[in-house]
CSV table of C-alpha atoms in Angstrom, one decimal:
chain,number,residue,atom,x,y,z
A,1,UNK,CA,-20.4,32.9,23.3
A,2,UNK,CA,-19.8,29.6,24.9
A,3,UNK,CA,-18.1,26.4,23.8
A,4,UNK,CA,-19.9,23.4,25.2
A,5,UNK,CA,-17.4,20.7,24.4
A,6,UNK,CA,-17.4,18.7,27.6
A,7,UNK,CA,-14.3,18.0,29.8
A,8,UNK,CA,-13.9,14.4,30.7
A,9,UNK,CA,-11.5,11.9,32.2
A,10,UNK,CA,-9.3,12.1,29.2
A,11,UNK,CA,-7.8,15.3,30.8
A,12,UNK,CA,-6.7,13.3,33.8
A,13,UNK,CA,-3.0,13.7,34.4
A,14,UNK,CA,-0.5,11.3,35.9
A,15,UNK,CA,0.5,12.6,39.2
A,16,UNK,CA,3.8,12.0,40.9
A,17,UNK,CA,3.8,11.6,44.7
A,18,UNK,CA,7.3,12.8,45.4
A,19,UNK,CA,9.4,15.9,45.9
A,20,UNK,CA,12.7,16.7,44.1
A,21,UNK,CA,15.5,17.2,46.6
A,22,UNK,CA,19.3,16.8,46.1
A,23,UNK,CA,19.0,15.5,42.5
A,24,UNK,CA,16.4,12.8,43.1
A,25,UNK,CA,12.7,12.3,43.3
A,26,UNK,CA,11.9,11.5,46.9
A,27,UNK,CA,8.9,11.0,49.2
A,28,UNK,CA,8.1,13.5,51.9
A,29,UNK,CA,9.3,12.7,55.4
A,30,UNK,CA,5.7,12.5,56.5
A,31,UNK,CA,3.8,11.3,53.4
A,32,UNK,CA,0.7,13.3,52.7
A,33,UNK,CA,-1.1,14.2,49.5
A,34,UNK,CA,-3.6,16.9,48.3
A,35,UNK,CA,-5.9,16.7,45.4
A,36,UNK,CA,-5.3,18.4,42.0
A,37,UNK,CA,-8.5,19.9,40.7
A,38,UNK,CA,-9.2,20.4,37.0
A,39,UNK,CA,-11.1,23.8,37.0
A,40,UNK,CA,-12.9,23.0,33.8
A,41,UNK,CA,-14.6,20.1,35.6
A,42,UNK,CA,-14.5,21.3,39.2
A,43,UNK,CA,-13.3,18.0,40.4
A,44,UNK,CA,-10.1,16.2,41.4
A,45,UNK,CA,-8.1,14.4,38.7
A,46,UNK,CA,-5.4,13.0,41.0
A,47,UNK,CA,-3.1,13.8,43.9
A,48,UNK,CA,0.3,15.2,44.5
A,49,UNK,CA,2.6,14.7,47.5
A,50,UNK,CA,3.2,17.8,49.6
A,51,UNK,CA,6.1,18.5,52.0
A,52,UNK,CA,6.5,20.3,55.3
A,53,UNK,CA,9.2,21.7,57.5
A,54,UNK,CA,11.2,18.5,57.6
A,55,UNK,CA,11.4,18.4,53.8
A,56,UNK,CA,12.4,22.1,53.8
A,57,UNK,CA,15.3,21.2,56.1
A,58,UNK,CA,16.5,18.5,53.7
A,59,UNK,CA,16.3,20.8,50.7
A,60,UNK,CA,18.1,23.6,52.5
A,61,UNK,CA,20.9,21.3,53.5
A,62,UNK,CA,21.2,20.1,49.9
A,63,UNK,CA,21.1,23.6,48.4
A,64,UNK,CA,23.7,24.9,51.0
A,65,UNK,CA,26.1,22.0,50.2
A,66,UNK,CA,25.7,22.5,46.5
A,67,UNK,CA,26.3,26.3,46.7
A,68,UNK,CA,30.0,26.0,47.5
A,69,UNK,CA,30.7,24.4,44.1
A,70,UNK,CA,27.9,25.9,42.0
A,71,UNK,CA,28.7,29.4,42.9
A,72,UNK,CA,32.2,29.0,41.5
A,73,UNK,CA,31.3,26.9,38.5
A,74,UNK,CA,32.6,28.6,35.4
A,75,UNK,CA,30.0,30.9,33.9
A,76,UNK,CA,30.2,29.1,30.6
A,77,UNK,CA,29.1,25.9,32.4
A,78,UNK,CA,26.1,27.6,34.0
A,79,UNK,CA,25.2,29.1,30.6
A,80,UNK,CA,25.4,25.7,29.0
A,81,UNK,CA,23.0,24.3,31.6
A,82,UNK,CA,20.5,27.1,31.0
A,83,UNK,CA,20.8,26.5,27.2
A,84,UNK,CA,19.9,22.8,27.8
A,85,UNK,CA,16.9,23.8,30.0
A,86,UNK,CA,15.7,26.3,27.3
A,87,UNK,CA,15.8,23.8,24.5
A,88,UNK,CA,14.1,21.1,26.6
A,89,UNK,CA,11.3,23.5,27.4
A,90,UNK,CA,10.8,24.0,23.6
A,91,UNK,CA,11.0,20.3,22.9
A,92,UNK,CA,8.4,19.5,25.6
A,93,UNK,CA,6.2,22.6,24.9
A,94,UNK,CA,3.1,20.6,24.1
A,95,UNK,CA,3.4,18.5,27.2
A,96,UNK,CA,3.8,21.7,29.3
A,97,UNK,CA,0.9,23.4,27.5
A,98,UNK,CA,-1.4,20.5,28.2
A,99,UNK,CA,-0.4,20.5,31.9
A,100,UNK,CA,-1.1,24.2,32.3
A,101,UNK,CA,-4.4,23.8,30.6
A,102,UNK,CA,-5.3,20.9,33.0
A,103,UNK,CA,-4.1,22.4,36.2
A,104,UNK,CA,-5.4,26.0,35.9
A,105,UNK,CA,-7.8,26.0,33.0
A,106,UNK,CA,-5.8,28.1,30.5
A,107,UNK,CA,-7.2,27.8,27.0
A,108,UNK,CA,-4.9,25.5,25.1
A,109,UNK,CA,-4.4,28.1,22.4
A,110,UNK,CA,-3.2,30.6,25.0
A,111,UNK,CA,-1.1,28.0,26.8
A,112,UNK,CA,0.7,27.2,23.5
A,113,UNK,CA,1.0,30.8,22.3
A,114,UNK,CA,1.9,32.6,25.6
A,115,UNK,CA,2.2,30.5,28.8
A,116,UNK,CA,4.9,28.2,27.5
A,117,UNK,CA,6.9,30.3,25.0
A,118,UNK,CA,7.1,33.3,27.2
A,119,UNK,CA,8.3,31.1,30.0
A,120,UNK,CA,11.1,29.8,27.8
A,121,UNK,CA,12.1,33.3,27.0
A,122,UNK,CA,13.0,34.0,30.6
A,123,UNK,CA,15.5,31.1,30.5
A,124,UNK,CA,16.9,32.4,27.2
A,125,UNK,CA,17.3,35.9,28.5
A,126,UNK,CA,19.0,34.6,31.7
A,127,UNK,CA,21.3,32.5,29.6
A,128,UNK,CA,22.3,35.4,27.4
A,129,UNK,CA,22.8,37.8,30.3
A,130,UNK,CA,24.9,35.3,32.3
A,131,UNK,CA,27.2,34.8,29.3
A,132,UNK,CA,27.9,38.5,28.9
A,133,UNK,CA,27.5,39.9,32.4
A,134,UNK,CA,30.6,41.7,34.0
A,135,UNK,CA,30.8,39.8,37.3
A,136,UNK,CA,34.1,41.7,38.0
A,137,UNK,CA,34.8,45.3,37.1
A,138,UNK,CA,37.9,47.4,37.9
A,139,UNK,CA,37.3,51.0,39.0
A,140,UNK,CA,40.6,52.7,39.7
A,141,UNK,CA,42.5,50.5,42.2
A,142,UNK,CA,39.2,48.8,43.4
A,143,UNK,CA,37.5,45.8,42.0
A,144,UNK,CA,33.7,45.6,42.1
A,145,UNK,CA,32.7,41.9,42.3
A,146,UNK,CA,29.1,40.8,41.8
A,147,UNK,CA,28.7,37.4,43.5
A,148,UNK,CA,25.7,35.1,43.9
A,149,UNK,CA,23.7,35.9,47.0
A,150,UNK,CA,23.4,32.2,48.2
A,151,UNK,CA,20.5,29.9,48.7
A,152,UNK,CA,17.3,31.3,47.3
A,153,UNK,CA,13.7,30.2,48.1
A,154,UNK,CA,11.4,30.9,45.2
A,155,UNK,CA,7.7,31.0,45.8
A,156,UNK,CA,5.5,31.1,42.7
A,157,UNK,CA,1.7,31.5,42.1
A,158,UNK,CA,-0.9,29.5,40.3
A,159,UNK,CA,-1.9,32.0,37.5
A,160,UNK,CA,1.2,31.9,35.3
A,161,UNK,CA,2.7,28.7,36.8
A,162,UNK,CA,5.6,28.0,34.5
A,163,UNK,CA,6.3,31.6,33.4
A,164,UNK,CA,6.8,32.7,37.0
A,165,UNK,CA,9.0,29.7,37.8
A,166,UNK,CA,11.4,30.5,34.9
A,167,UNK,CA,11.4,34.2,35.7
A,168,UNK,CA,13.0,33.3,39.0
A,169,UNK,CA,14.9,30.1,38.4
A,170,UNK,CA,16.7,31.3,35.2
A,171,UNK,CA,18.4,34.3,36.7
A,172,UNK,CA,19.1,32.6,40.0
A,173,UNK,CA,20.9,29.7,38.4
A,174,UNK,CA,22.7,32.0,36.0
A,175,UNK,CA,23.9,34.2,38.8
A,176,UNK,CA,25.3,31.1,40.6
A,177,UNK,CA,22.7,30.7,43.3
A,178,UNK,CA,21.1,27.4,44.4
A,179,UNK,CA,17.4,27.3,44.7
A,180,UNK,CA,14.4,25.7,46.5
A,181,UNK,CA,11.2,26.2,44.5
A,182,UNK,CA,7.8,26.2,46.1
A,183,UNK,CA,5.2,26.4,43.4
A,184,UNK,CA,1.5,26.9,44.2
A,185,UNK,CA,-0.1,23.6,45.2
A,186,UNK,CA,-3.1,24.7,43.2
A,187,UNK,CA,-1.2,24.4,39.9
A,188,UNK,CA,1.6,21.9,40.5
A,189,UNK,CA,1.8,19.8,37.3
A,190,UNK,CA,3.9,22.2,35.2
A,191,UNK,CA,6.3,22.6,38.1
A,192,UNK,CA,7.0,18.9,38.3
A,193,UNK,CA,7.5,18.8,34.5
A,194,UNK,CA,10.0,21.7,34.9
A,195,UNK,CA,11.9,19.9,37.7
A,196,UNK,CA,12.3,16.9,35.4
A,197,UNK,CA,13.6,19.2,32.7
A,198,UNK,CA,16.2,20.6,35.1
A,199,UNK,CA,17.2,17.1,36.0
A,200,UNK,CA,17.4,16.0,32.4
A,201,UNK,CA,19.5,19.0,31.6
A,202,UNK,CA,22.2,17.7,34.0
A,203,UNK,CA,22.0,20.4,36.7
A,204,UNK,CA,24.1,19.1,39.6
A,205,UNK,CA,22.4,17.6,42.6
A,206,UNK,CA,21.2,20.2,45.2
A,207,UNK,CA,21.4,23.2,42.9
A,208,UNK,CA,17.7,23.0,42.1
A,209,UNK,CA,15.1,21.6,44.6
A,210,UNK,CA,11.3,21.4,44.4
A,211,UNK,CA,9.0,21.1,47.4
A,212,UNK,CA,5.2,21.1,46.8
A,213,UNK,CA,3.1,22.4,49.7
A,214,UNK,CA,1.1,25.2,51.2
A,215,UNK,CA,2.2,28.7,52.1
A,216,UNK,CA,1.6,28.3,55.9
A,217,UNK,CA,3.7,25.1,56.0
A,218,UNK,CA,6.4,25.2,53.3
A,219,UNK,CA,6.4,28.9,52.6
A,220,UNK,CA,6.7,29.8,56.3
A,221,UNK,CA,9.5,27.2,56.9
A,222,UNK,CA,11.4,28.7,54.0
A,223,UNK,CA,10.9,32.3,55.1
A,224,UNK,CA,12.1,31.6,58.6
A,225,UNK,CA,15.0,29.4,57.9
A,226,UNK,CA,18.3,30.9,58.9
A,227,UNK,CA,20.3,29.2,56.1
A,228,UNK,CA,18.3,30.8,53.3
A,229,UNK,CA,19.7,34.0,52.0
A,230,UNK,CA,16.9,35.3,49.8
A,231,UNK,CA,13.2,34.9,49.3
A,232,UNK,CA,11.6,35.8,46.0
A,233,UNK,CA,7.8,35.7,46.1
A,234,UNK,CA,5.1,36.4,43.5
A,235,UNK,CA,1.6,36.3,45.1
A,236,UNK,CA,-1.0,38.2,47.0
A,237,UNK,CA,-0.3,41.2,49.2
A,238,UNK,CA,-1.2,39.2,52.3
A,239,UNK,CA,1.3,36.4,51.4
A,240,UNK,CA,4.0,38.9,50.5
A,241,UNK,CA,3.6,40.7,53.8
A,242,UNK,CA,3.7,37.5,55.8
A,243,UNK,CA,6.8,36.3,54.1
A,244,UNK,CA,8.6,39.6,54.6
A,245,UNK,CA,7.7,39.6,58.3
A,246,UNK,CA,9.0,36.1,58.8
A,247,UNK,CA,12.2,36.8,56.8
A,248,UNK,CA,13.0,40.0,58.6
A,249,UNK,CA,14.3,38.2,61.7
A,250,UNK,CA,17.2,36.7,59.7
A,251,UNK,CA,17.6,39.8,57.6
A,252,UNK,CA,17.1,38.0,54.3
A,253,UNK,CA,16.8,39.8,51.0
A,254,UNK,CA,13.1,39.7,50.0
A,255,UNK,CA,11.8,40.6,46.6
A,256,UNK,CA,8.1,40.7,46.1
A,257,UNK,CA,5.9,40.9,43.0
A,258,UNK,CA,2.4,41.3,44.5
A,259,UNK,CA,-1.0,42.6,43.5
A,260,UNK,CA,-2.1,45.2,41.0
A,261,UNK,CA,-5.0,47.3,39.8
A,262,UNK,CA,-3.6,48.6,36.6
A,263,UNK,CA,-5.1,51.6,34.8
A,264,UNK,CA,-5.5,52.0,31.0
A,265,UNK,CA,-5.7,55.7,30.2
A,266,UNK,CA,-7.3,56.5,26.8
A,267,UNK,CA,-6.4,60.1,25.8
A,268,UNK,CA,-9.0,62.0,23.7
A,269,UNK,CA,-7.0,61.6,20.5
A,270,UNK,CA,-6.6,57.8,20.8
A,271,UNK,CA,-7.7,55.5,18.0
A,272,UNK,CA,-10.7,54.2,20.0
A,273,UNK,CA,-11.7,51.6,17.3
A,274,UNK,CA,-8.3,50.0,17.7
A,275,UNK,CA,-7.3,50.5,21.3
A,276,UNK,CA,-10.6,49.7,23.0
A,277,UNK,CA,-10.8,46.1,21.8
A,278,UNK,CA,-7.1,45.7,22.6
A,279,UNK,CA,-7.7,47.0,26.0
A,280,UNK,CA,-10.5,44.5,26.6
A,281,UNK,CA,-8.3,41.6,25.4
A,282,UNK,CA,-5.4,42.8,27.6
A,283,UNK,CA,-7.7,43.0,30.7
A,284,UNK,CA,-9.1,39.6,30.0
A,285,UNK,CA,-5.9,37.9,29.0
A,286,UNK,CA,-5.5,34.7,31.0
A,287,UNK,CA,-9.2,35.1,32.1
A,288,UNK,CA,-8.1,38.3,33.9
A,289,UNK,CA,-5.8,36.4,36.2
A,290,UNK,CA,-2.8,38.6,35.7
A,291,UNK,CA,-1.5,40.9,38.4
A,292,UNK,CA,-0.8,43.6,35.8
A,293,UNK,CA,-4.1,43.3,33.9
A,294,UNK,CA,-5.3,46.8,32.9
A,295,UNK,CA,-8.8,46.3,34.5
A,296,UNK,CA,-9.5,50.0,34.9
A,297,UNK,CA,-10.2,51.6,31.5
A,298,UNK,CA,-10.1,55.4,32.1
A,299,UNK,CA,-11.9,57.2,29.2
A,300,UNK,CA,-13.1,60.7,28.3
A,301,UNK,CA,-16.6,61.2,29.6
A,302,UNK,CA,-18.0,62.4,26.3
A,303,UNK,CA,-17.0,59.2,24.6
A,304,UNK,CA,-18.4,56.8,27.3
A,305,UNK,CA,-21.3,55.6,25.1
A,306,UNK,CA,-19.0,54.9,22.2
A,307,UNK,CA,-16.6,52.9,24.4
A,308,UNK,CA,-19.4,50.9,25.9
A,309,UNK,CA,-20.5,49.9,22.5
A,310,UNK,CA,-17.0,48.9,21.4
A,311,UNK,CA,-16.4,47.0,24.6
A,312,UNK,CA,-19.7,45.1,24.4
A,313,UNK,CA,-19.0,44.1,20.7
A,314,UNK,CA,-15.6,42.8,21.8
A,315,UNK,CA,-16.8,40.8,24.7
A,316,UNK,CA,-19.8,39.3,22.9
A,317,UNK,CA,-17.6,37.4,20.4
A,318,UNK,CA,-15.3,36.0,23.0
A,319,UNK,CA,-15.8,32.2,23.3
A,320,UNK,CA,-16.0,31.0,26.9
A,321,UNK,CA,-15.7,27.3,27.3
A,322,UNK,CA,-13.8,24.1,27.4
A,323,UNK,CA,-10.1,25.0,27.4
A,324,UNK,CA,-9.3,22.1,25.1
A,325,UNK,CA,-11.1,23.7,22.2
A,326,UNK,CA,-9.1,25.7,19.8
A,327,UNK,CA,-11.9,28.2,19.6
A,328,UNK,CA,-12.0,29.0,23.3
A,329,UNK,CA,-10.7,32.4,24.4
A,330,UNK,CA,-11.6,32.3,28.0
A,331,UNK,CA,-11.4,29.1,30.0
A,332,UNK,CA,-12.5,28.7,33.6
A,333,UNK,CA,-11.2,30.6,36.7
A,334,UNK,CA,-8.3,28.5,38.0
A,335,UNK,CA,-9.8,27.3,41.3
A,336,UNK,CA,-13.0,27.4,43.4
A,337,UNK,CA,-11.8,30.0,45.9
A,338,UNK,CA,-11.0,32.5,43.2
A,339,UNK,CA,-14.2,31.7,41.4
A,340,UNK,CA,-16.2,32.6,44.5
A,341,UNK,CA,-14.2,35.8,45.1
A,342,UNK,CA,-14.8,36.9,41.5
A,343,UNK,CA,-18.6,36.3,41.9
A,344,UNK,CA,-18.6,38.2,45.2
A,345,UNK,CA,-16.9,41.2,43.7
A,346,UNK,CA,-19.2,41.3,40.7
A,347,UNK,CA,-22.1,41.4,43.2
A,348,UNK,CA,-20.3,44.1,45.0
A,349,UNK,CA,-20.0,46.1,41.8
A,350,UNK,CA,-23.8,46.0,41.3
A,351,UNK,CA,-24.5,46.8,45.0
A,352,UNK,CA,-22.0,49.7,44.8
A,353,UNK,CA,-23.9,51.4,42.0
A,354,UNK,CA,-21.8,50.6,39.0
A,355,UNK,CA,-23.8,50.0,35.8
A,356,UNK,CA,-23.5,46.6,34.0
A,357,UNK,CA,-22.6,46.8,30.3
A,358,UNK,CA,-22.4,43.1,29.8
A,359,UNK,CA,-22.0,39.9,31.9
A,360,UNK,CA,-22.9,39.8,35.5
A,361,UNK,CA,-23.0,37.2,38.3
A,362,UNK,CA,-23.7,33.6,37.9
A,363,UNK,CA,-22.4,30.8,35.7
A,364,UNK,CA,-22.0,30.9,32.0
A,365,UNK,CA,-25.0,29.5,30.2
A,366,UNK,CA,-24.6,25.8,29.1
A,367,UNK,CA,-21.5,25.4,31.4
A,368,UNK,CA,-22.9,23.7,34.5
A,369,UNK,CA,-19.5,22.2,35.6
A,370,UNK,CA,-16.3,24.0,36.4
A,371,UNK,CA,-15.5,27.5,37.4
A,372,UNK,CA,-16.6,29.5,34.4
A,373,UNK,CA,-17.3,33.2,34.9
A,374,UNK,CA,-19.3,35.5,32.6
A,375,UNK,CA,-16.9,38.2,31.2
A,376,UNK,CA,-18.3,41.3,32.9
A,377,UNK,CA,-17.9,45.0,32.2
A,378,UNK,CA,-19.1,47.8,34.5
A,379,UNK,CA,-19.5,51.5,33.5
A,380,UNK,CA,-19.8,54.7,35.5
A,381,UNK,CA,-17.3,53.3,38.0
A,382,UNK,CA,-15.9,55.7,40.5
A,383,UNK,CA,-12.7,55.4,42.6
A,384,UNK,CA,-14.6,54.9,45.9
A,385,UNK,CA,-16.2,51.6,44.7
A,386,UNK,CA,-14.7,48.2,45.7
A,387,UNK,CA,-14.4,47.1,42.1
A,388,UNK,CA,-12.1,50.1,41.5
A,389,UNK,CA,-9.9,49.4,44.4
A,390,UNK,CA,-9.7,45.7,45.0
A,391,UNK,CA,-7.8,43.3,42.7
A,392,UNK,CA,-10.5,41.0,41.3
A,393,UNK,CA,-8.4,38.6,39.3
A,394,UNK,CA,-11.0,37.6,36.9
A,395,UNK,CA,-12.6,38.8,33.6
A,396,UNK,CA,-14.1,42.0,35.1
A,397,UNK,CA,-13.4,45.4,33.5
A,398,UNK,CA,-14.3,48.8,35.0
A,399,UNK,CA,-15.0,51.8,32.7
A,400,UNK,CA,-14.1,55.0,34.6
A,401,UNK,CA,-14.9,58.4,32.9
A,402,UNK,CA,-12.8,61.5,33.3
A,403,UNK,CA,-13.2,65.2,32.4
A,404,UNK,CA,-9.6,66.4,32.1
A,405,UNK,CA,-6.3,64.7,31.6
A,406,UNK,CA,-5.3,65.7,35.1
A,407,UNK,CA,-8.5,63.9,36.3
A,408,UNK,CA,-7.4,60.8,34.4
A,409,UNK,CA,-4.0,60.8,36.0
A,410,UNK,CA,-5.5,61.3,39.4
A,411,UNK,CA,-7.9,58.3,38.8
A,412,UNK,CA,-5.0,56.2,37.5
A,413,UNK,CA,-3.0,56.9,40.7
A,414,UNK,CA,-5.9,56.5,43.1
A,415,UNK,CA,-4.9,53.0,44.2
A,416,UNK,CA,-2.7,51.3,46.7
A,417,UNK,CA,-1.1,49.4,43.9
A,418,UNK,CA,1.5,50.4,41.3
A,419,UNK,CA,2.4,47.5,39.1
A,420,UNK,CA,1.5,48.2,35.5
A,421,UNK,CA,-0.3,50.9,33.5
A,422,UNK,CA,-1.3,51.6,29.9
A,423,UNK,CA,-1.6,54.9,28.0
A,424,UNK,CA,-3.2,55.3,24.5
A,425,UNK,CA,-2.7,58.3,22.3
A,426,UNK,CA,-1.9,59.1,18.7
A,427,UNK,CA,0.5,61.7,19.9
A,428,UNK,CA,3.6,60.1,21.4
A,429,UNK,CA,4.7,63.1,23.3
A,430,UNK,CA,1.3,63.3,25.1
A,431,UNK,CA,1.5,59.6,25.9
A,432,UNK,CA,5.0,60.0,27.3
A,433,UNK,CA,3.9,63.0,29.5
A,434,UNK,CA,1.1,61.0,31.0
A,435,UNK,CA,3.2,57.9,31.4
A,436,UNK,CA,5.8,59.9,33.4
A,437,UNK,CA,3.1,60.9,35.9
A,438,UNK,CA,1.7,57.4,36.6
A,439,UNK,CA,3.1,55.8,39.7
A,440,UNK,CA,3.7,52.2,38.5
A,441,UNK,CA,6.7,50.0,37.7
A,442,UNK,CA,5.7,49.5,34.0
A,443,UNK,CA,3.8,51.7,31.6
A,444,UNK,CA,2.8,50.4,28.2
A,445,UNK,CA,2.2,53.0,25.4
A,446,UNK,CA,-0.2,52.0,22.6
A,447,UNK,CA,-0.1,48.3,23.3
A,448,UNK,CA,3.6,47.5,22.5
A,449,UNK,CA,5.1,44.1,22.1
A,450,UNK,CA,6.2,42.2,25.2
A,451,UNK,CA,9.8,42.9,26.1
A,452,UNK,CA,11.4,40.1,28.3
A,453,UNK,CA,14.2,42.6,29.1
A,454,UNK,CA,11.9,45.3,30.5
A,455,UNK,CA,12.1,45.3,34.4
A,456,UNK,CA,8.8,44.2,36.0
A,457,UNK,CA,7.8,45.1,39.5
A,458,UNK,CA,5.8,47.5,41.5
A,459,UNK,CA,5.5,50.8,43.3
A,460,UNK,CA,3.6,51.1,46.5
A,461,UNK,CA,2.0,47.9,47.7
A,462,UNK,CA,2.7,46.1,44.4
A,463,UNK,CA,6.0,44.9,45.9
A,464,UNK,CA,9.8,45.5,46.1
A,465,UNK,CA,12.5,44.6,43.7
A,466,UNK,CA,12.3,43.8,40.0
A,467,UNK,CA,12.2,40.8,37.7
A,468,UNK,CA,13.1,40.2,34.1
A,469,UNK,CA,16.2,41.2,32.2
A,470,UNK,CA,19.3,42.5,33.8
A,471,UNK,CA,17.4,44.1,36.7
A,472,UNK,CA,15.9,40.8,37.7
A,473,UNK,CA,19.3,39.1,37.2
A,474,UNK,CA,21.0,41.5,39.6
A,475,UNK,CA,18.5,40.8,42.4
A,476,UNK,CA,20.4,37.5,42.8
A,477,UNK,CA,23.8,39.1,43.2
A,478,UNK,CA,25.6,40.7,46.1
A,479,UNK,CA,28.1,43.5,45.6
A,480,UNK,CA,31.7,43.2,47.0
A,481,UNK,CA,34.3,46.0,46.8
A,482,UNK,CA,37.9,44.8,46.9
A,483,UNK,CA,40.2,47.8,47.6
A,484,UNK,CA,43.8,47.6,46.4
A,485,UNK,CA,42.9,45.0,43.8
A,486,UNK,CA,44.6,46.6,40.8
């Protein structure tokens, strides 16, 4: 289904033309702007200022100067700052939701229900962890101190723009680090709103800095800078590898949350009428633009026809259209380059011999503007096909039949990625057994509720390190042993 309410200039956002460095909004050393494109319209709605290496230098100096005091600020004061940030996000949740809808096309209902509140949760969790974390423990005569690692560069993507920012900034500030945030220039509006929240919360100058700009310019300057102690990046495999290579010269800590090709294994005893629609919705959440989206549904071969029918019925009632409409489930793909990639991979699925259940290439009927993709499901997908191996990052689901449970596990693990996975079964012991054999950083059994404390990160080429909860918090800490302390 489509929603044909048109997007118009009422969605135009007011753009700033400045960076946030050392506690003030400031122009780049060499002023330059790039357009911000509303993907529902496929055209520019304004411009933002972008920085370069000179601006990185300014931000690093500010962050380094602020670190000496922020790192020894009483924990209670850091907790109080995070508490202010948390409540300001909640107070400005509608403004943030509107910005996310405008900059990357998230349906407004999804932005309100998920993008913003889940982002706020990362700040709340960091606040609570910092307030109770044992920064100093005595073991015999030795003290084990956990100290902030230093100045951290945080590089975030366009698909969950605020959520990924708070997942990094919250624990970094709570741990006592100072930060330089480089959000994606493709979804910059929520990042600027967040920077204003940090400012209004009273975070000291230099503790938090924001530089908009591209990966090759700002990202590389951050990765190579000798006075940055850690890089945390969420992005593509290519970007993660380039950052790691650049950071290796100065032996920085690098944490990476990269791509995924997550399996969803339906065991024969699963309640198919319940879990198949949930599996489709999970795969297509955020228009499929989630690195952990379970886009490979692995199902018993003898139930393939049944699953195809359930999948088609689920997809056919999804409303695709204007993200401002409360009825819309799937808005546009977030940018033109990603739209073209999704189209190319749908064509590759057809060329590779997969059978279309619904959707296919081309624009959504009645939506002539913007980057709207037809929600697409392929069946009879095998592991040698491109659509089974490459991260598509769009509303494209592959149905992959299996004959035995061992086959299902082999299919699930036949990928260079290992970020997320799902297992469905009425028998919890069976689900646990399969979950233990899947090589991924998270496994969800029977579509559980989201847990902001559950560590998130990947095996294999899905990255290094973890985010969320105490595991993400500790990424921003060094370990010091002080012998003879007691």
